[in-house]
Short mmCIF file of C-alpha atoms and ligand atoms in Angstrom, two decimals:
data_model
loop_
_atom_site.label_atom_id
_atom_site.label_comp_id
_atom_site.label_asym_id
_atom_site.label_seq_id
_atom_site.Cartn_x
_atom_site.Cartn_y
_atom_site.Cartn_z
CA MET A 1284 -15.57 169.28 -136.82
CA LYS A 1285 -14.10 166.51 -136.23
CA ARG A 1286 -13.92 164.69 -138.88
CA LEU A 1287 -11.50 166.50 -140.69
CA LEU A 1288 -8.18 164.55 -140.66
CA ARG A 1289 -10.39 161.52 -140.88
CA PRO A 1290 -7.96 158.65 -143.21
CA ARG A 1291 -9.72 157.39 -146.10
CA ARG A 1292 -10.38 154.30 -145.51
CA PRO A 1293 -9.30 151.95 -148.78
CA LEU A 1294 -12.00 148.99 -149.04
CA ILE A 1295 -8.76 146.33 -147.93
CA GLY A 1296 -5.58 147.81 -146.69
CA LEU A 1297 -2.74 145.33 -146.88
CA MET A 1298 -2.53 144.08 -143.31
CA THR A 1299 -6.12 143.60 -143.38
CA ALA A 1300 -5.86 141.51 -146.42
CA ALA A 1301 -3.12 139.38 -144.60
CA LEU A 1302 -4.95 138.56 -141.20
CA LEU A 1303 -8.26 137.98 -143.76
CA ALA A 1304 -6.49 135.28 -145.34
CA THR A 1305 -5.84 133.24 -142.21
CA PRO A 1306 -8.19 130.16 -141.88
CA LEU A 1307 -9.94 130.60 -138.91
CA PHE A 1308 -9.41 127.31 -138.01
CA ALA A 1309 -5.44 128.75 -137.88
CA LEU A 1310 -6.44 130.55 -134.57
CA SER A 1311 -4.80 127.82 -131.64
CA PRO A 1312 -7.89 126.99 -129.67
CA ALA A 1313 -5.71 128.56 -126.50
CA ALA A 1314 -6.16 131.95 -128.28
CA ALA A 1315 -9.68 131.28 -129.37
CA ALA A 1316 -10.90 130.42 -125.95
CA ALA A 1317 -8.51 132.86 -124.27
CA PRO A 1318 -10.84 134.24 -121.39
CA ALA A 1319 -11.79 137.79 -121.08
CA PRO A 1320 -8.43 139.55 -119.83
CA ALA A 1321 -8.43 140.79 -116.52
CA LEU A 1322 -8.72 145.02 -116.63
CA ILE A 1323 -8.85 146.98 -113.67
CA PRO A 1324 -10.64 148.82 -113.53
CA LYS A 1325 -13.41 147.63 -114.45
CA PRO A 1326 -15.11 148.75 -117.71
CA VAL A 1327 -18.99 149.31 -117.34
CA SER A 1328 -19.56 146.86 -120.21
CA GLN A 1329 -17.03 144.13 -121.97
CA GLN A 1330 -17.99 141.63 -124.46
CA THR A 1331 -16.39 138.79 -125.80
CA LEU A 1332 -16.21 138.66 -129.64
CA ALA A 1333 -15.85 134.81 -130.17
CA GLY A 1334 -13.46 133.55 -132.55
CA GLU A 1335 -11.77 137.14 -133.12
CA THR A 1336 -8.20 137.94 -132.70
CA PHE A 1337 -5.91 140.40 -133.36
CA THR A 1338 -1.82 140.13 -133.50
CA LEU A 1339 0.14 143.14 -133.66
CA GLN A 1340 3.00 143.06 -136.78
CA SER A 1341 5.67 144.43 -137.67
CA SER A 1342 4.09 146.33 -139.89
CA THR A 1343 1.19 147.81 -137.33
CA ALA A 1344 0.83 151.11 -137.78
CA VAL A 1345 -1.42 153.86 -135.68
CA SER A 1346 -4.02 156.20 -136.73
CA VAL A 1347 -4.96 159.25 -135.69
CA VAL A 1348 -8.74 160.78 -136.59
CA ALA A 1349 -9.23 164.06 -135.25
CA SER A 1350 -10.87 167.64 -135.22
CA ALA A 1351 -8.15 170.31 -135.62
CA ASP A 1352 -8.16 171.47 -132.44
CA GLU A 1353 -8.01 168.01 -131.06
CA ARG A 1354 -5.25 166.91 -133.19
CA ALA A 1355 -1.89 167.43 -131.13
CA ALA A 1356 -3.26 166.14 -127.82
CA ALA A 1357 -4.64 162.93 -129.99
CA THR A 1358 -1.81 162.35 -131.41
CA LYS A 1359 0.75 162.85 -128.12
CA VAL A 1360 -1.26 160.02 -127.05
CA ALA A 1361 -1.11 157.82 -130.18
CA GLU A 1362 2.95 158.71 -129.80
CA GLN A 1363 3.16 157.38 -126.32
CA LEU A 1364 1.36 154.52 -127.23
CA SER A 1365 3.56 153.95 -130.00
CA ALA A 1366 6.47 154.27 -127.91
CA GLN A 1367 5.70 151.90 -125.84
CA LEU A 1368 4.80 149.26 -127.74
CA ARG A 1369 8.26 149.85 -129.74
CA ARG A 1370 10.14 149.67 -126.63
CA SER A 1371 8.66 145.92 -125.68
CA THR A 1372 7.78 144.65 -129.34
CA GLY A 1373 10.83 146.04 -131.71
CA PHE A 1374 8.88 146.89 -134.02
CA ALA A 1375 8.40 150.69 -135.40
CA VAL A 1376 4.68 150.79 -135.00
CA PRO A 1377 4.73 154.21 -137.00
CA LEU A 1378 2.23 156.88 -137.03
CA ALA A 1379 0.71 156.31 -140.25
CA ASN A 1380 -2.78 158.06 -142.35
CA THR A 1381 -4.21 154.06 -141.99
CA GLY A 1382 -2.77 152.09 -139.26
CA ALA A 1383 -4.35 148.64 -137.71
CA ILE A 1384 -4.76 150.55 -134.47
CA ARG A 1385 -7.07 153.42 -134.84
CA LEU A 1386 -7.27 156.10 -132.35
CA SER A 1387 -9.99 158.80 -132.69
CA THR A 1388 -12.12 161.12 -131.75
CA ASP A 1389 -15.17 161.26 -133.48
CA GLY A 1390 -16.94 159.27 -130.71
CA ALA A 1391 -20.66 160.34 -129.01
CA SER A 1392 -20.35 163.25 -126.43
CA SER A 1393 -22.52 161.12 -124.40
CA LEU A 1394 -19.56 159.01 -123.75
CA GLY A 1395 -18.40 162.02 -121.81
CA ALA A 1396 -14.89 163.73 -121.53
CA GLU A 1397 -13.18 160.53 -119.91
CA GLY A 1398 -15.55 157.67 -121.62
CA TYR A 1399 -13.94 155.48 -124.64
CA GLN A 1400 -15.37 152.76 -126.43
CA LEU A 1401 -12.69 150.06 -127.58
CA ARG A 1402 -13.34 147.31 -130.19
CA VAL A 1403 -10.64 145.32 -130.73
CA ASP A 1404 -11.41 142.26 -133.79
CA ARG A 1405 -9.18 140.45 -136.31
CA THR A 1406 -8.85 143.53 -138.73
CA ALA A 1407 -8.29 146.26 -136.41
CA VAL A 1408 -8.20 147.84 -132.73
CA THR A 1409 -10.37 150.80 -132.44
CA VAL A 1410 -10.36 153.35 -129.35
CA THR A 1411 -13.00 155.79 -130.17
CA ALA A 1412 -13.73 158.56 -127.85
CA ALA A 1413 -14.89 162.23 -127.54
CA THR A 1414 -11.93 164.20 -126.31
CA PRO A 1415 -8.43 163.01 -126.32
CA GLU A 1416 -8.44 162.07 -122.49
CA GLY A 1417 -11.12 159.77 -123.59
CA LEU A 1418 -8.36 158.18 -126.05
CA PHE A 1419 -6.13 158.40 -123.21
CA ARG A 1420 -8.12 156.42 -121.25
CA GLY A 1421 -9.00 153.85 -123.82
CA VAL A 1422 -5.34 153.64 -124.54
CA THR A 1423 -4.92 152.31 -120.91
CA THR A 1424 -7.19 149.73 -121.14
CA LEU A 1425 -5.87 148.71 -124.53
CA ARG A 1426 -2.35 148.05 -122.78
CA GLN A 1427 -4.20 145.66 -119.95
CA LEU A 1428 -5.37 143.82 -123.33
CA LEU A 1429 -1.96 143.06 -124.75
CA PRO A 1430 0.18 140.71 -123.14
CA ALA A 1431 1.66 142.03 -119.98
CA LYS A 1432 5.41 141.21 -121.79
CA ALA A 1433 4.03 144.99 -124.01
CA ASP A 1434 4.68 147.03 -120.93
CA ALA A 1435 8.31 146.15 -120.93
CA SER A 1436 11.03 148.85 -121.73
CA THR A 1437 13.32 146.29 -123.69
CA THR A 1438 12.36 144.01 -126.31
CA GLN A 1439 10.41 141.07 -125.90
CA SER A 1440 9.56 138.37 -128.41
CA GLY A 1441 5.60 137.96 -129.49
CA PRO A 1442 3.32 137.27 -130.42
CA TRP A 1443 1.19 140.22 -129.87
CA THR A 1444 -2.39 138.86 -129.81
CA ILE A 1445 -5.51 140.19 -128.15
CA ALA A 1446 -8.81 138.39 -127.42
CA GLY A 1447 -11.64 140.27 -129.58
CA THR A 1448 -13.82 142.46 -127.47
CA ALA A 1449 -15.78 145.22 -127.67
CA ILE A 1450 -16.14 147.52 -124.64
CA SER A 1451 -17.87 150.82 -123.57
CA ASP A 1452 -16.86 152.62 -120.50
CA SER A 1453 -16.82 155.44 -118.62
CA PRO A 1454 -16.04 156.74 -114.72
CA ARG A 1455 -17.92 156.54 -111.91
CA TYR A 1456 -16.92 159.64 -110.11
CA ALA A 1457 -14.97 162.87 -111.55
CA TYR A 1458 -12.25 163.25 -109.12
CA ARG A 1459 -9.82 159.88 -108.87
CA GLY A 1460 -6.60 160.75 -107.25
CA THR A 1461 -3.80 160.19 -105.14
CA MET A 1462 -1.25 162.48 -103.01
CA LEU A 1463 2.57 161.78 -102.73
CA ASP A 1464 3.74 163.11 -99.09
CA VAL A 1465 6.83 165.36 -100.98
CA SER A 1466 7.55 166.95 -97.53
CA ARG A 1467 8.67 164.03 -95.13
CA HIS A 1468 11.05 162.88 -97.52
CA PHE A 1469 11.40 164.63 -100.35
CA PHE A 1470 11.33 162.83 -103.69
CA SER A 1471 13.23 164.03 -106.87
CA VAL A 1472 11.01 165.10 -110.25
CA ALA A 1473 12.23 161.47 -112.05
CA GLU A 1474 10.32 159.37 -109.21
CA VAL A 1475 7.52 161.75 -108.80
CA LYS A 1476 7.26 160.98 -112.89
CA ARG A 1477 7.65 157.38 -112.07
CA TYR A 1478 4.67 157.81 -109.66
CA ILE A 1479 2.83 159.31 -112.15
CA ASP A 1480 3.44 156.81 -114.70
CA LEU A 1481 1.77 154.23 -112.29
CA ALA A 1482 -0.96 155.87 -111.53
CA SER A 1483 -1.85 156.72 -115.01
CA LEU A 1484 -2.30 153.10 -115.78
CA TYR A 1485 -5.46 153.00 -113.36
CA LYS A 1486 -7.39 155.64 -115.25
CA LEU A 1487 -6.23 158.37 -112.01
CA ASN A 1488 -7.05 161.67 -112.82
CA LYS A 1489 -5.30 163.95 -109.98
CA LEU A 1490 -1.93 164.01 -108.10
CA HIS A 1491 -1.97 165.83 -105.01
CA LEU A 1492 1.10 166.74 -103.86
CA HIS A 1493 1.16 167.59 -100.51
CA LEU A 1494 4.20 170.00 -101.00
CA ALA A 1495 5.05 171.95 -97.48
CA ASP A 1496 4.71 170.23 -93.89
CA ASP A 1497 6.76 170.74 -90.62
CA GLN A 1498 9.62 168.51 -92.20
CA GLY A 1499 9.78 170.33 -95.15
CA TRP A 1500 8.81 173.36 -97.87
CA ARG A 1501 8.84 171.44 -101.25
CA LEU A 1502 8.39 174.62 -103.96
CA GLN A 1503 10.50 177.78 -104.91
CA ILE A 1504 8.32 180.81 -103.89
CA ASP A 1505 9.86 183.81 -105.21
CA SER A 1506 8.44 186.25 -103.08
CA TRP A 1507 9.49 183.65 -99.99
CA PRO A 1508 13.09 182.39 -101.48
CA ARG A 1509 14.25 181.02 -98.22
CA LEU A 1510 10.99 178.46 -97.65
CA ALA A 1511 12.86 176.39 -100.38
CA THR A 1512 16.01 176.72 -99.54
CA TYR A 1513 16.78 177.21 -95.97
CA GLY A 1514 12.81 175.56 -95.38
CA GLY A 1515 12.97 172.92 -97.75
CA SER A 1516 17.08 171.60 -96.74
CA LEU A 1517 16.35 168.39 -94.89
CA GLU A 1518 13.66 165.29 -94.07
CA VAL A 1519 12.67 163.04 -92.01
CA GLY A 1520 15.76 161.63 -90.28
CA GLY A 1521 18.10 164.63 -91.03
CA THR A 1522 19.06 163.52 -94.08
CA PRO A 1523 19.34 166.57 -97.10
CA GLY A 1524 15.77 166.96 -98.17
CA GLY A 1525 15.13 169.10 -101.21
CA TYR A 1526 12.41 171.37 -103.32
CA TYR A 1527 10.95 171.63 -106.75
CA THR A 1528 12.09 174.81 -108.72
CA LYS A 1529 9.28 176.70 -110.70
CA ALA A 1530 11.14 174.77 -113.87
CA ASP A 1531 10.92 171.60 -112.13
CA PHE A 1532 7.35 172.12 -111.21
CA ALA A 1533 6.10 173.31 -114.43
CA GLU A 1534 7.69 169.74 -115.91
CA ILE A 1535 6.11 167.65 -113.27
CA VAL A 1536 2.74 169.28 -113.94
CA ARG A 1537 3.02 168.67 -117.80
CA TYR A 1538 4.08 165.23 -117.36
CA ALA A 1539 0.95 164.52 -115.45
CA GLY A 1540 -1.23 166.76 -117.27
CA GLU A 1541 0.16 164.51 -120.35
CA ARG A 1542 -0.75 161.38 -118.82
CA TYR A 1543 -4.52 163.31 -117.58
CA LEU A 1544 -3.15 163.45 -114.30
CA THR A 1545 -4.23 166.95 -112.91
CA VAL A 1546 -1.36 168.63 -110.04
CA ILE A 1547 -3.53 169.85 -106.93
CA PRO A 1548 -0.87 171.45 -104.40
CA GLU A 1549 -1.32 170.87 -101.63
CA ILE A 1550 -0.12 173.71 -98.55
CA ASP A 1551 -0.87 172.63 -95.25
CA THR A 1552 -1.94 175.27 -93.15
CA PRO A 1553 -2.31 176.15 -90.14
CA GLY A 1554 -0.67 173.64 -88.23
CA HIS A 1555 1.98 171.74 -90.55
CA THR A 1556 4.15 174.72 -90.89
CA ASN A 1557 7.57 174.38 -88.85
CA ALA A 1558 9.66 174.57 -92.52
CA ALA A 1559 7.95 177.83 -92.81
CA LEU A 1560 7.91 179.24 -89.54
CA ALA A 1561 11.75 177.95 -89.48
CA SER A 1562 12.44 180.07 -92.44
CA TYR A 1563 10.89 183.70 -91.19
CA ALA A 1564 11.16 184.73 -88.07
CA ASP A 1565 8.60 187.27 -88.95
CA LEU A 1566 5.77 184.45 -89.19
CA ASN A 1567 6.31 183.33 -85.50
CA CYS A 1568 3.76 184.85 -82.80
CA ASN A 1569 6.96 185.53 -80.82
CA GLY A 1570 9.14 187.05 -83.79
CA VAL A 1571 11.50 184.08 -83.27
CA ALA A 1572 12.47 180.95 -85.42
CA PRO A 1573 12.29 177.40 -84.37
CA ALA A 1574 14.62 175.26 -85.37
CA LEU A 1575 14.14 172.72 -88.61
CA TYR A 1576 12.59 170.05 -87.37
CA THR A 1577 13.19 165.89 -88.37
CA GLY A 1578 11.15 163.95 -86.73
CA THR A 1579 7.61 162.72 -87.25
CA ASN A 1580 5.33 164.15 -84.12
CA VAL A 1581 2.35 166.33 -85.57
CA GLY A 1582 -0.16 169.44 -84.26
CA PHE A 1583 2.93 171.36 -82.95
CA SER A 1584 3.06 174.47 -85.18
CA SER A 1585 0.90 176.60 -86.14
CA LEU A 1586 0.95 180.11 -88.15
CA CYS A 1587 0.30 183.52 -86.38
CA VAL A 1588 -3.28 183.92 -86.28
CA GLY A 1589 -3.19 187.80 -85.17
CA LYS A 1590 -0.66 188.86 -87.12
CA ALA A 1591 -1.08 190.28 -90.83
CA VAL A 1592 2.12 189.09 -92.37
CA THR A 1593 0.60 185.93 -92.14
CA TYR A 1594 -2.07 187.12 -94.14
CA SER A 1595 0.51 188.96 -96.93
CA PHE A 1596 2.61 185.70 -96.66
CA LEU A 1597 0.05 183.43 -97.52
CA SER A 1598 -1.55 185.46 -100.67
CA ASP A 1599 2.26 185.91 -102.21
CA VAL A 1600 2.52 182.15 -101.68
CA PHE A 1601 -1.01 181.06 -103.21
CA SER A 1602 -0.74 183.79 -105.76
CA GLU A 1603 2.68 182.12 -107.25
CA ILE A 1604 1.01 178.72 -106.82
CA ALA A 1605 -1.97 179.17 -108.72
CA ALA A 1606 -0.29 180.78 -111.41
CA GLN A 1607 1.81 177.48 -111.62
CA THR A 1608 -1.35 175.42 -111.56
CA PRO A 1609 -3.24 174.81 -114.83
CA GLY A 1610 -6.14 172.91 -112.92
CA ASP A 1611 -8.71 174.68 -110.68
CA ILE A 1612 -8.24 172.60 -107.20
CA VAL A 1613 -5.32 174.21 -104.72
CA HIS A 1614 -5.24 172.44 -101.01
CA LEU A 1615 -5.06 174.43 -98.21
CA GLY A 1616 -4.50 171.73 -95.82
CA GLY A 1617 -6.22 172.62 -92.36
CA ASP A 1618 -5.37 169.08 -90.47
CA GLU A 1619 -4.81 168.65 -87.04
CA ALA A 1620 -4.28 172.13 -86.04
CA HIS A 1621 -4.05 171.18 -82.44
CA SER A 1622 -1.68 174.10 -81.40
CA THR A 1623 -4.40 177.06 -83.05
CA PRO A 1624 -7.35 177.40 -80.45
CA HIS A 1625 -10.29 176.58 -82.35
CA ALA A 1626 -12.03 180.38 -82.85
CA ASP A 1627 -8.03 181.19 -84.10
CA TYR A 1628 -8.53 178.46 -86.31
CA VAL A 1629 -12.02 179.67 -88.02
CA THR A 1630 -10.59 183.27 -88.10
CA PHE A 1631 -7.22 181.51 -90.10
CA LEU A 1632 -9.31 179.51 -92.56
CA ASN A 1633 -12.15 181.47 -93.15
CA LYS A 1634 -9.80 184.48 -94.33
CA THR A 1635 -7.22 181.95 -96.19
CA SER A 1636 -9.93 180.60 -97.91
CA THR A 1637 -10.79 183.77 -99.00
CA ILE A 1638 -7.18 184.21 -100.50
CA VAL A 1639 -7.89 180.93 -102.38
CA ALA A 1640 -10.32 181.50 -103.58
CA GLY A 1641 -9.12 184.93 -104.74
CA THR A 1642 -6.53 182.82 -106.88
CA GLY A 1643 -9.59 182.10 -109.04
CA LYS A 1644 -9.43 178.47 -107.63
CA ARG A 1645 -11.63 175.75 -105.60
CA VAL A 1646 -10.36 175.24 -102.14
CA MET A 1647 -9.87 171.70 -101.00
CA GLY A 1648 -9.04 171.37 -97.47
CA TRP A 1649 -8.75 167.82 -95.13
CA HIS A 1650 -12.10 167.61 -93.50
CA GLU A 1651 -11.95 169.44 -89.97
CA ILE A 1652 -12.00 172.86 -92.63
CA GLY A 1653 -16.17 171.49 -92.38
CA ASP A 1654 -16.73 173.60 -89.72
CA THR A 1655 -15.57 176.72 -91.48
CA ALA A 1656 -16.66 179.29 -94.20
CA LEU A 1657 -16.54 177.01 -97.38
CA PRO A 1658 -16.32 179.44 -100.73
CA ALA A 1659 -18.22 177.90 -103.41
CA GLY A 1660 -16.87 174.74 -105.13
CA SER A 1661 -15.37 173.68 -101.89
CA ILE A 1662 -13.99 170.12 -101.71
CA VAL A 1663 -13.48 168.23 -98.17
CA GLN A 1664 -11.42 165.58 -98.18
CA TYR A 1665 -12.03 163.05 -95.58
CA TRP A 1666 -9.58 161.24 -94.25
CA GLY A 1667 -11.18 159.77 -90.63
CA THR A 1668 -11.79 156.12 -89.33
CA ASP A 1669 -15.02 155.81 -88.69
CA ASP A 1670 -15.32 157.94 -85.82
CA THR A 1671 -18.27 160.54 -85.34
CA ALA A 1672 -16.86 163.62 -85.31
CA SER A 1673 -14.82 163.59 -88.66
CA ARG A 1674 -18.02 162.12 -90.26
CA ASP A 1675 -20.05 165.24 -88.80
CA LEU A 1676 -17.52 167.33 -90.35
CA ALA A 1677 -17.86 165.89 -93.71
CA ARG A 1678 -21.25 166.07 -93.38
CA LEU A 1679 -21.61 169.35 -92.51
CA ALA A 1680 -19.46 170.31 -95.22
CA ALA A 1681 -21.64 169.08 -97.42
CA THR A 1682 -24.84 170.86 -96.04
CA LYS A 1683 -22.85 174.01 -97.06
CA GLY A 1684 -22.42 172.86 -100.98
CA ALA A 1685 -19.24 171.30 -100.58
CA THR A 1686 -18.54 168.03 -102.27
CA VAL A 1687 -16.27 165.51 -100.42
CA VAL A 1688 -13.61 163.41 -101.55
CA MET A 1689 -13.09 160.01 -99.59
CA SER A 1690 -9.63 159.18 -98.46
CA PRO A 1691 -10.69 157.17 -95.13
CA ALA A 1692 -7.59 156.17 -92.98
CA ASN A 1693 -8.20 153.60 -92.65
CA ARG A 1694 -8.79 152.05 -95.93
CA ALA A 1695 -6.98 154.35 -98.31
CA TYR A 1696 -4.21 155.87 -96.20
CA LEU A 1697 -1.32 153.48 -98.54
CA ASP A 1698 1.42 154.26 -96.16
CA MET A 1699 -0.62 151.98 -93.57
CA LYS A 1700 1.23 148.84 -93.31
CA TYR A 1701 -0.43 145.61 -94.98
CA ASN A 1702 -0.02 143.14 -91.81
CA LYS A 1703 2.10 143.84 -88.58
CA ASP A 1704 5.29 142.53 -90.33
CA THR A 1705 5.21 145.07 -93.33
CA PRO A 1706 8.73 146.26 -93.07
CA TYR A 1707 7.94 150.25 -93.65
CA GLY A 1708 4.79 152.22 -92.84
CA LEU A 1709 2.80 153.02 -89.88
CA SER A 1710 -0.41 151.68 -88.23
CA TRP A 1711 -2.36 154.86 -86.77
CA ALA A 1712 -5.27 153.69 -88.60
CA GLY A 1713 -4.79 150.17 -88.40
CA LEU A 1714 -3.60 147.21 -90.97
CA VAL A 1715 -4.57 147.53 -93.98
CA SER A 1716 -4.72 144.56 -96.10
CA VAL A 1717 -5.58 144.79 -99.94
CA GLU A 1718 -8.89 143.38 -99.11
CA LYS A 1719 -9.86 146.17 -96.50
CA ALA A 1720 -8.39 148.87 -99.07
CA TYR A 1721 -10.43 147.44 -101.63
CA ASN A 1722 -14.16 146.45 -99.95
CA TRP A 1723 -16.31 149.56 -99.56
CA ASN A 1724 -18.66 152.06 -101.49
CA PRO A 1725 -17.05 155.55 -101.21
CA SER A 1726 -20.84 156.87 -101.53
CA THR A 1727 -22.38 155.10 -98.58
CA LEU A 1728 -19.55 154.69 -96.00
CA ILE A 1729 -20.62 157.58 -94.35
CA PRO A 1730 -24.29 157.70 -93.54
CA ASN A 1731 -26.30 160.21 -94.16
CA LEU A 1732 -24.02 162.10 -96.30
CA PRO A 1733 -25.91 162.30 -99.97
CA ALA A 1734 -24.30 160.29 -102.54
CA SER A 1735 -24.43 163.33 -104.87
CA ALA A 1736 -21.47 164.93 -102.34
CA VAL A 1737 -19.09 162.76 -103.03
CA ALA A 1738 -16.94 163.67 -105.83
CA GLY A 1739 -15.01 160.99 -105.54
CA VAL A 1740 -11.70 158.84 -103.92
CA GLU A 1741 -8.28 159.57 -102.96
CA ALA A 1742 -5.33 157.43 -101.87
CA PRO A 1743 -2.94 159.24 -99.55
CA VAL A 1744 1.14 157.76 -99.34
CA TRP A 1745 2.62 159.67 -96.26
CA SER A 1746 6.09 159.20 -96.34
CA GLU A 1747 7.20 159.62 -92.68
CA THR A 1748 8.71 155.91 -93.41
CA LEU A 1749 9.07 156.21 -97.04
CA ASP A 1750 12.37 157.89 -98.56
CA ASP A 1751 12.45 156.59 -101.72
CA ILE A 1752 9.67 155.71 -104.78
CA ASP A 1753 10.48 151.50 -104.51
CA LYS A 1754 8.93 151.69 -100.50
CA VAL A 1755 6.12 154.14 -102.43
CA GLU A 1756 5.84 151.23 -104.80
CA PHE A 1757 5.83 148.86 -102.22
CA MET A 1758 3.18 150.70 -100.26
CA ALA A 1759 1.06 151.85 -103.28
CA PHE A 1760 0.89 148.43 -105.00
CA PRO A 1761 -1.18 146.30 -104.79
CA ARG A 1762 -3.46 148.39 -103.04
CA LEU A 1763 -3.71 151.62 -105.36
CA PRO A 1764 -5.47 149.82 -108.04
CA GLY A 1765 -8.24 148.69 -105.60
CA ILE A 1766 -9.01 152.16 -104.74
CA ALA A 1767 -8.55 153.09 -108.31
CA GLU A 1768 -11.65 150.94 -109.03
CA LEU A 1769 -13.12 152.10 -106.43
CA GLY A 1770 -13.68 155.37 -108.16
CA TRP A 1771 -14.43 154.12 -111.72
CA SER A 1772 -15.58 151.33 -111.78
CA GLN A 1773 -19.61 150.59 -111.61
CA PRO A 1774 -20.76 149.20 -108.09
CA SER A 1775 -22.33 146.48 -109.14
CA ALA A 1776 -18.62 145.89 -110.54
CA LEU A 1777 -17.38 145.64 -106.87
CA ASN A 1778 -16.34 142.50 -105.48
CA TRP A 1779 -13.75 140.97 -103.64
CA THR A 1780 -13.75 138.01 -105.02
CA ALA A 1781 -13.58 138.63 -108.75
CA TYR A 1782 -11.40 142.01 -107.86
CA LYS A 1783 -8.80 139.35 -106.58
CA ASP A 1784 -8.54 136.97 -109.23
CA ARG A 1785 -8.14 140.19 -111.71
CA LEU A 1786 -5.58 141.99 -109.47
CA ALA A 1787 -3.62 138.42 -109.91
CA GLY A 1788 -3.10 138.94 -113.66
CA GLN A 1789 -1.56 142.24 -112.54
CA GLY A 1790 1.65 140.78 -110.94
CA SER A 1791 3.45 139.85 -114.47
CA ARG A 1792 2.07 143.28 -115.92
CA TRP A 1793 4.14 145.30 -112.51
CA ASP A 1794 7.17 142.57 -113.68
CA ALA A 1795 7.52 143.88 -116.34
CA LEU A 1796 7.22 147.31 -115.50
CA SER A 1797 9.80 146.44 -112.45
CA VAL A 1798 7.42 147.89 -109.71
CA ASN A 1799 8.41 147.09 -106.86
CA PHE A 1800 4.80 145.52 -105.38
CA TYR A 1801 3.93 143.98 -102.20
CA ARG A 1802 3.12 139.81 -103.58
CA ALA A 1803 0.05 139.79 -100.65
CA PRO A 1804 -0.22 135.91 -100.17
CA GLU A 1805 -3.95 136.28 -100.36
CA ILE A 1806 -3.08 136.83 -104.04
CA ALA A 1807 -2.95 134.02 -106.43
CA TRP A 1808 -0.04 135.90 -108.42
CA ARG A 1809 0.21 134.63 -112.03
C1 ACM B 2364 -3.60 163.92 -92.21
O1 ACM B 2364 -3.71 162.63 -91.99
N1 ACM B 2364 -3.58 164.62 -90.80
C2 ACM B 2364 -4.45 164.70 -93.44
#
């Protein structure tokens, strides 16, 4: 039932006729000889269609072919494309029954949920996928095929020409994420949306939000209201913090969902919990609430493992969070519990992972949880720095059936400084150049971890030193697209020298999008 709304294809449409009437020799030699555009992530296969170009015209429309159950979502993808092209080209770019830009979900299911095919020739741009999500991924490729100024938010002048190409594409890993730490510094809904917009351009599909840490609790919890109202009141440095109301969080989840990013909420436990302990005295073993904390130390706080209230608290919190999370993963933290004796840590995690699993969600936690009972379907997030202890925990988790998401701190932590002169960021995991962030293989980084256990990659952005989204952009760009490529592209496509050249081509795009990116001098930005 994929053909319900297939538009009748006229033998020759008006636009098609106009384009066919353009003699071949009218193509400028430059356009005809244009190199294949520099796509990130690199597609599985891309062929140049010599002599073919498509030029968006003031009359170009977008058409959607989708079955009834996919029509609304596919139309949303078309509307997003159309809205962006309207902003930058000044053309109407309407949705219509027939259009030279065609989005169709009648693609083969062998493409997978995220795969797509894209063909650009002189008559049409056609994106074909098996699902609206696949269409969305294909549209992100289409945006990169267009001139960079097509990403601008104000009207630019054309021409809007795309070199002829045939692309077939699908991801290497199912999990391709980034994390934003909204606890150390709070980020407004608008800032989170901006980050979602940028992450979605590189085909990432998970947005992990680190919602609670020592410095702030950032999500309204009705059953424990002081967590947000008091525990969220400050941030690092003592400036006012903030929290997301349930409506705010729903808006983030909705906005991310429309860009095919699933939100993974994290409440870090049993350590990194000063904000909760400060909000409710009863959660402390000694019954005394500590002061709010606005420094950047770690490892000093712990929930009280022996108290029953700890687990009724966690049960309340995780069930409210699960109810607001359409995705199937909830993250319970588990890292750096240096103030929790190890036996207590294991007792605590075994109870808490059971609570999370009881909400119907898959448990995700940092690699320290590898040492605890892992409910079926658990995901362990490796954040080691090539050290044996961290690798052992990831391997142990895999032997218990968990999958591993790779976030090696010395490669994928985007809050690490690029070099010693980077104005913000940290360096405890080392300096992470653009090359270092890109030049590794998620499936072979941990020796003797079966490649089949690797679910994918995630690039966390911790915010101890980052107090606004401009600084987050500076740390994430240009490194985030590299992690995105590790997650999407085939290992045979990964090559620093070739990547560096494709990356250089993103600079003008980021200028058009007003991204505050780090102009790494080793990249020949164009
Ligand atoms: C972490 O960086 N403590 C997960």
